[in-house]
Amino acid sequence: MSLTITYTPNIYSSVHDDLIYTVSSDKVSDPITYPNFKYIGDVYVGSTIVARLKRVPDPTSGIGIFNIGQIVRNYITSTFDPTANEVLAQVMGDGISNVTVTMKFGEDYSFENHLDITVDSARTFFNNYNGRYVTSTTSLLGHEDTMITTRPTFNFIFLTSAYFFITYFPTSTDPFTLNITPYGGGVIYSPVITPDNAYDMLVLNISPVALNAANAGTITTNTIKYVVQIGTQRFEFKLICEPLYTILPFHFMNVYGGFDTAIFTKVSRKSYSIQRSDFGKLKYKVGADGAVTFRNDNGVYYDRRSVYSTVSTEKFQVNSDFLTDEDYNWLGELVGATMVYIEQFGFFYPCVITETDYAFNKNISD
């Protein structure tokens, strides 16, 4: 009699979805010989067992069903930690963008455990988010060895931009070439990058400052635009004049689990939302002689309340230039992103998008 794995999660499955395994055993049909039969599923993250699950066979099919999504997602911690002046700004590997899991199945009958009868191959699950299923069960499928973003192919950028991120998703350790081609001035820069591990998310900083730090003169004041290309996938960045307004770059985690950058070039407004805590006091004082006074000798009136705590929340309202339909679709990811950082003075501050509604406008109608 055998214990057989009948279903496993799809390739590039997300830890935020159901991760379902099913197993079957001939012993289910012989409850006399194998009383109180249950399936055992041991969950290994790397080489460490993190959970042991037991499942009663399905009463109709006799199948054992294990959904380990809720367990596995505890072993991914999203991290934003880019290095300044580096084209390869961050490598998001095991435990950050993905987690490797092995399932080992056994049986429990006659109140005894029989472990590791059938062992599945190691599978890697990812920190991507899936929308409505159409033709694919995961957003990463079809994006192997590409820059994983839905950003428009045409973008604006400033010569002084120090951080502008796009993420590459390698499925092997084969080297790839990042081609930077400037127009109007500057020199071509084509670094070859070799991933340390397959499936690591490589956060690339393709800002003018980072490119010039890696290869002096790549982008100059005469550069009109430059093209970033890997294979046949290309993005165009047009350099724009010094801004009239304070520019606020936003770096956010996109649906693929990589990082994108969006800049808002029009006027921004800053405000504070303030919460105060205070206690009341008498507006007068009584002296030793019984006289009542409402101010001191210098003419300062006594305060009727004392504020002992002030908490302020900084808020920004930002505005973009006119958007294309591609822009609207892409920026929907920013509004719904789980991680967003605003860049100011060379520092990254975590922030929360307070808007809860987003309309996917179209130029033809809106």
Coordinates of C-alpha atoms in Angstrom, one line a residue:
M1 CA 0.0 0.0 0.0
S2 CA 1.3 3.5 -0.9
L3 CA 0.9 7.1 0.1
T4 CA 0.6 9.3 -3.0
I5 CA 0.8 13.0 -3.5
T6 CA -2.1 13.9 -5.8
Y7 CA -1.9 17.7 -6.0
T8 CA 0.7 20.4 -5.3
P9 CA 0.6 24.2 -5.6
N10 CA 1.4 25.7 -9.0
I11 CA 4.8 27.1 -9.9
Y12 CA 5.4 30.7 -8.7
S13 CA 2.5 30.4 -6.2
S14 CA 2.0 33.3 -3.8
V15 CA 2.2 32.9 0.0
H16 CA -0.8 35.1 0.2
D17 CA -3.0 32.6 -1.5
D18 CA -4.0 29.1 -0.6
L19 CA -1.2 26.6 -0.8
I20 CA -2.9 23.3 -1.1
Y21 CA -1.5 19.8 -1.2
T22 CA -3.6 16.6 -1.4
V23 CA -2.5 13.1 -0.7
S24 CA -4.2 9.7 -0.9
S25 CA -3.6 6.3 0.7
D26 CA -5.0 2.8 0.1
K27 CA -5.2 2.3 3.9
V28 CA -8.3 4.6 4.1
S29 CA -10.4 1.8 2.7
D30 CA -9.3 -0.7 5.4
P31 CA -10.4 0.8 8.7
I32 CA -10.2 -2.6 10.5
T33 CA -6.4 -3.0 9.9
Y34 CA -5.7 0.7 10.1
P35 CA -8.1 2.2 12.7
N36 CA -8.4 5.9 13.4
F37 CA -6.4 6.7 10.2
K38 CA -5.2 10.2 9.6
Y39 CA -2.8 11.8 7.2
I40 CA 0.3 13.6 8.6
G41 CA 1.9 16.6 6.8
D42 CA 5.2 18.0 8.1
V43 CA 6.0 21.5 6.8
Y44 CA 9.7 22.2 6.4
V45 CA 11.0 25.7 5.7
G46 CA 14.5 25.1 4.4
S47 CA 15.7 22.2 6.5
T48 CA 13.7 23.1 9.6
I49 CA 10.3 21.6 10.5
V50 CA 7.9 24.4 11.4
A51 CA 4.6 22.6 11.7
R52 CA 3.1 19.1 11.9
L53 CA -0.5 18.8 10.6
K54 CA -2.9 16.0 10.9
R55 CA -5.9 15.6 8.6
V56 CA -8.8 13.2 8.7
P57 CA -9.6 11.8 5.3
D58 CA -12.3 13.5 3.3
P59 CA -15.5 11.5 3.9
T60 CA -16.3 11.3 0.2
S61 CA -13.0 10.8 -1.5
G62 CA -10.7 9.6 1.3
I63 CA -8.2 12.3 0.3
G64 CA -6.1 14.2 2.8
I65 CA -6.2 18.0 2.2
F66 CA -3.5 20.3 3.5
N67 CA -3.6 24.1 3.1
I68 CA -0.3 25.5 4.4
G69 CA -0.6 29.1 3.1
Q70 CA -1.3 30.6 6.6
I71 CA 1.8 28.8 8.0
V72 CA 4.2 29.7 5.2
R73 CA 3.4 33.4 4.9
N74 CA 4.8 33.8 8.5
Y75 CA 8.3 33.1 7.1
I76 CA 8.5 36.0 4.7
T77 CA 9.3 39.4 6.0
S78 CA 9.2 42.2 3.4
T79 CA 12.3 44.5 3.6
F80 CA 13.2 47.7 1.8
D81 CA 16.9 48.4 2.2
P82 CA 18.5 49.9 -0.9
T83 CA 22.2 50.8 -1.0
A84 CA 23.0 54.3 -2.2
N85 CA 25.0 54.8 -5.5
E86 CA 24.7 51.2 -6.5
V87 CA 22.9 50.0 -9.7
L88 CA 22.2 46.7 -7.9
A89 CA 20.7 48.4 -4.9
Q90 CA 19.2 45.4 -3.1
V91 CA 18.9 41.7 -3.4
M92 CA 15.7 40.3 -2.0
G93 CA 16.2 36.6 -1.5
D94 CA 15.0 33.7 0.8
G95 CA 12.8 35.0 3.6
I96 CA 12.2 38.4 1.9
S97 CA 10.8 37.8 -1.6
N98 CA 10.5 34.0 -1.5
V99 CA 10.5 31.0 0.8
T100 CA 11.5 27.4 0.0
V101 CA 9.2 24.7 1.5
T102 CA 9.3 20.9 1.5
M103 CA 6.3 18.8 2.5
K104 CA 6.9 15.4 4.1
F105 CA 3.8 13.2 4.4
G106 CA 3.1 10.3 6.7
E107 CA 0.3 8.4 8.3
D108 CA -1.2 8.0 11.8
Y109 CA -3.2 4.8 12.6
S110 CA -3.6 2.7 15.7
F111 CA -2.4 5.8 17.6
E112 CA 1.1 5.6 16.1
N113 CA 2.9 8.0 13.8
H114 CA 4.5 6.7 10.6
L115 CA 6.5 9.6 9.3
D116 CA 8.2 10.6 6.0
I117 CA 6.6 8.0 3.9
T118 CA 6.4 10.3 0.9
V119 CA 8.5 13.4 0.5
D120 CA 7.7 16.1 -2.0
S121 CA 10.3 18.1 -3.9
A122 CA 11.3 21.5 -2.5
R123 CA 9.0 24.3 -3.8
T124 CA 9.6 28.0 -3.8
F125 CA 6.7 30.4 -3.0
F126 CA 6.7 34.1 -3.5
N127 CA 5.7 37.4 -2.0
N128 CA 3.6 38.5 -5.0
Y129 CA -0.1 39.4 -5.1
N130 CA -2.6 38.0 -7.5
G131 CA -5.7 39.8 -8.8
R132 CA -8.6 38.2 -10.6
Y133 CA -7.6 34.9 -12.2
V134 CA -8.0 35.1 -16.0
T135 CA -5.5 32.8 -17.8
S136 CA -2.9 32.4 -15.0
T137 CA -3.0 31.3 -11.4
T138 CA -0.1 33.6 -10.4
S139 CA 1.0 37.1 -11.4
L140 CA 4.6 36.0 -11.8
L141 CA 3.9 33.4 -14.5
G142 CA 5.1 34.7 -17.9
H143 CA 7.4 37.3 -16.2
E144 CA 10.5 35.0 -15.9
D145 CA 13.8 36.8 -16.4
T146 CA 12.2 40.2 -17.0
M147 CA 11.9 43.5 -15.2
I148 CA 8.7 42.9 -13.2
T149 CA 6.6 46.0 -13.4
T150 CA 3.5 47.3 -15.1
R151 CA 4.9 50.9 -15.3
P152 CA 4.5 52.6 -18.7
T153 CA 7.3 52.2 -21.2
F154 CA 7.7 56.1 -21.3
N155 CA 8.6 57.9 -18.0
F156 CA 9.9 61.2 -16.7
I157 CA 12.9 61.6 -14.4
F158 CA 15.1 64.3 -13.0
L159 CA 18.9 64.6 -13.5
T160 CA 19.2 64.9 -9.7
S161 CA 17.2 61.8 -8.9
A162 CA 19.3 59.6 -6.7
Y163 CA 16.9 56.6 -6.4
F164 CA 14.6 55.2 -9.1
F165 CA 13.8 51.5 -8.8
I166 CA 12.9 48.7 -11.1
T167 CA 13.1 45.0 -10.2
Y168 CA 14.4 42.1 -12.2
F169 CA 13.2 38.5 -11.6
P170 CA 15.8 35.9 -12.6
T171 CA 14.9 32.2 -12.6
S172 CA 18.6 31.1 -12.8
T173 CA 22.1 32.3 -12.0
D174 CA 22.8 33.1 -15.6
P175 CA 24.3 36.6 -16.1
F176 CA 22.3 39.2 -17.9
T177 CA 23.2 42.6 -19.4
L178 CA 21.6 45.9 -18.3
N179 CA 21.9 48.2 -21.2
I180 CA 21.7 52.0 -20.6
T181 CA 21.7 54.0 -23.8
P182 CA 21.6 57.9 -23.5
Y183 CA 20.5 60.2 -26.3
G184 CA 21.8 63.8 -26.7
G185 CA 24.8 63.3 -24.5
G186 CA 26.5 60.7 -22.3
V187 CA 28.0 57.3 -22.8
I188 CA 26.5 53.9 -23.2
Y189 CA 26.8 51.8 -20.0
S190 CA 26.2 48.0 -20.1
P191 CA 27.0 46.3 -16.8
V192 CA 26.7 42.5 -16.7
I193 CA 24.9 41.3 -13.5
T194 CA 25.1 37.7 -12.2
P195 CA 22.4 36.7 -9.7
D196 CA 23.7 34.8 -6.7
N197 CA 20.6 32.6 -6.6
A198 CA 17.7 31.8 -8.8
Y199 CA 14.4 33.6 -7.9
D200 CA 16.1 36.4 -6.0
M201 CA 14.4 39.7 -6.7
L202 CA 17.1 42.2 -7.9
V203 CA 16.2 45.8 -7.1
L204 CA 17.9 47.9 -9.7
N205 CA 18.5 51.7 -9.2
I206 CA 18.5 53.2 -12.7
S207 CA 18.5 56.8 -11.5
P208 CA 21.0 59.3 -13.1
V209 CA 22.9 59.7 -9.9
A210 CA 23.4 55.9 -9.4
L211 CA 24.3 55.4 -13.1
N212 CA 26.9 58.1 -13.0
A213 CA 28.3 56.8 -9.7
A214 CA 28.8 53.4 -11.3
N215 CA 30.0 54.8 -14.7
A216 CA 31.0 58.5 -14.8
G217 CA 29.4 60.4 -17.6
T218 CA 26.7 58.0 -18.4
I219 CA 24.1 60.8 -18.0
T220 CA 25.0 64.4 -18.5
T221 CA 23.3 67.8 -18.6
N222 CA 23.1 67.4 -22.4
T223 CA 21.2 64.1 -22.1
I224 CA 17.7 64.4 -23.4
K225 CA 16.5 60.9 -22.5
Y226 CA 18.0 57.4 -21.9
V227 CA 16.7 53.9 -22.5
V228 CA 16.9 51.1 -19.9
Q229 CA 16.8 47.7 -21.6
I230 CA 17.2 44.0 -20.7
G231 CA 16.8 41.7 -23.7
T232 CA 13.9 43.0 -25.7
Q233 CA 12.2 44.7 -22.7
R234 CA 12.9 48.5 -22.7
F235 CA 11.8 51.6 -20.7
E236 CA 12.4 55.1 -21.8
F237 CA 13.2 57.9 -19.3
K238 CA 13.0 61.5 -20.4
L239 CA 15.0 64.1 -18.4
I240 CA 12.9 67.1 -17.4
C241 CA 14.0 70.6 -16.3
E242 CA 14.5 71.6 -12.7
P243 CA 11.2 71.3 -11.0
L244 CA 9.0 74.3 -10.0
Y245 CA 7.7 72.3 -7.0
T246 CA 9.1 70.1 -4.4
I247 CA 9.4 66.6 -5.9
L248 CA 8.2 63.7 -3.7
P249 CA 9.4 60.3 -4.9
F250 CA 7.4 57.3 -3.7
H251 CA 9.0 53.9 -3.6
F252 CA 6.5 51.1 -3.3
M253 CA 6.1 47.3 -3.5
N254 CA 4.3 46.3 -6.6
V255 CA 2.0 43.3 -7.2
Y256 CA 5.0 41.1 -8.2
G257 CA 6.8 41.7 -4.9
G258 CA 9.4 44.0 -6.4
F259 CA 9.9 47.8 -5.9
D260 CA 8.8 50.6 -8.2
T261 CA 9.3 54.3 -8.0
A262 CA 6.7 57.0 -8.8
I263 CA 7.4 60.7 -8.8
F264 CA 4.8 63.4 -8.6
T265 CA 5.9 66.5 -10.4
K266 CA 3.2 69.0 -9.6
V267 CA 2.4 71.0 -6.5
S268 CA 2.2 69.1 -3.2
R269 CA 0.7 70.3 0.0
K270 CA 1.8 69.4 3.5
S271 CA -0.5 69.5 6.6
Y272 CA -0.6 68.2 10.1
S273 CA -3.3 66.3 11.9
I274 CA -2.8 67.0 15.6
Q275 CA -4.1 65.3 18.7
R276 CA -3.7 67.0 22.1
S277 CA -4.3 65.7 25.6
D278 CA -4.8 68.2 28.4
F279 CA -6.3 68.7 31.9
G280 CA -8.2 71.7 33.3
K281 CA -6.9 74.1 35.9
L282 CA -8.4 77.0 37.9
K283 CA -8.1 80.3 36.2
Y284 CA -7.2 82.0 39.4
K285 CA -4.9 81.6 42.4
V286 CA -5.6 82.3 46.1
G287 CA -2.7 83.9 48.0
A288 CA -1.8 83.3 51.6
D289 CA -3.7 86.4 52.6
G290 CA -6.9 85.1 50.9
A291 CA -6.6 87.5 47.9
V292 CA -7.7 86.1 44.6
T293 CA -5.6 86.9 41.5
F294 CA -6.1 86.1 37.8
R295 CA -2.7 87.0 36.6
N296 CA 0.8 87.3 37.9
D297 CA 2.8 90.5 38.6
N298 CA 4.0 90.6 35.0
G299 CA 0.5 90.7 33.6
V300 CA 0.5 87.0 32.4
Y301 CA -3.0 85.4 32.9
Y302 CA -3.1 82.0 34.4
D303 CA -3.8 79.1 31.9
R304 CA -7.1 77.3 32.3
R305 CA -5.7 74.1 30.9
S306 CA -2.3 72.4 30.6
V307 CA -1.4 70.3 27.5
Y308 CA 0.7 67.3 28.5
S309 CA 0.8 65.4 25.2
T310 CA 0.8 66.4 21.5
V311 CA 0.9 63.9 18.7
S312 CA 1.0 65.1 15.2
T313 CA 0.7 63.1 11.9
E314 CA 2.3 64.6 8.8
K315 CA 0.1 64.4 5.7
F316 CA 0.9 65.1 2.0
Q317 CA -1.4 65.7 -0.8
V318 CA 0.5 65.2 -4.1
N319 CA -0.5 65.9 -7.7
S320 CA 0.8 64.4 -10.9
D321 CA 1.0 65.7 -14.5
F322 CA -1.6 64.5 -17.0
L323 CA -1.7 60.7 -16.9
T324 CA -2.0 58.1 -19.7
D325 CA -4.2 55.0 -19.4
E326 CA -1.1 53.0 -18.7
D327 CA -0.2 55.4 -15.9
Y328 CA -3.7 55.0 -14.3
N329 CA -3.4 51.2 -14.3
W330 CA 0.1 51.2 -12.9
L331 CA -0.5 53.8 -10.1
G332 CA -3.4 51.7 -8.9
E333 CA -0.6 49.5 -7.4
L334 CA 0.7 52.4 -5.5
V335 CA -2.7 53.2 -3.9
G336 CA -3.1 49.5 -2.9
A337 CA 0.6 48.8 -2.0
T338 CA 1.4 47.2 1.4
M339 CA 4.7 49.0 1.6
V340 CA 5.2 52.6 0.6
Y341 CA 8.2 54.9 1.4
I342 CA 8.4 58.6 0.7
E343 CA 11.9 59.9 0.0
Q344 CA 13.0 63.2 1.5
F345 CA 16.5 64.6 2.1
G346 CA 18.1 61.3 1.2
F347 CA 16.0 59.3 3.7
F348 CA 13.1 56.9 3.3
Y349 CA 10.1 57.4 5.5
P350 CA 7.4 54.7 5.7
C351 CA 4.0 56.1 5.0
V352 CA 0.4 55.0 4.5
I353 CA -1.9 55.9 1.6
T354 CA -5.0 57.2 3.2
E355 CA -7.1 57.2 0.1
T356 CA -9.4 54.1 0.0
D357 CA -10.9 54.6 -3.4
Y358 CA -9.2 54.7 -6.8
A359 CA -10.8 55.2 -10.2
F360 CA -9.1 53.7 -13.3
N361 CA -9.8 56.7 -15.5
K362 CA -9.4 56.6 -19.3
N363 CA -8.3 59.5 -21.5
I364 CA -11.0 58.9 -24.0
S365 CA -13.8 59.6 -21.5
D366 CA -12.3 61.3 -18.5

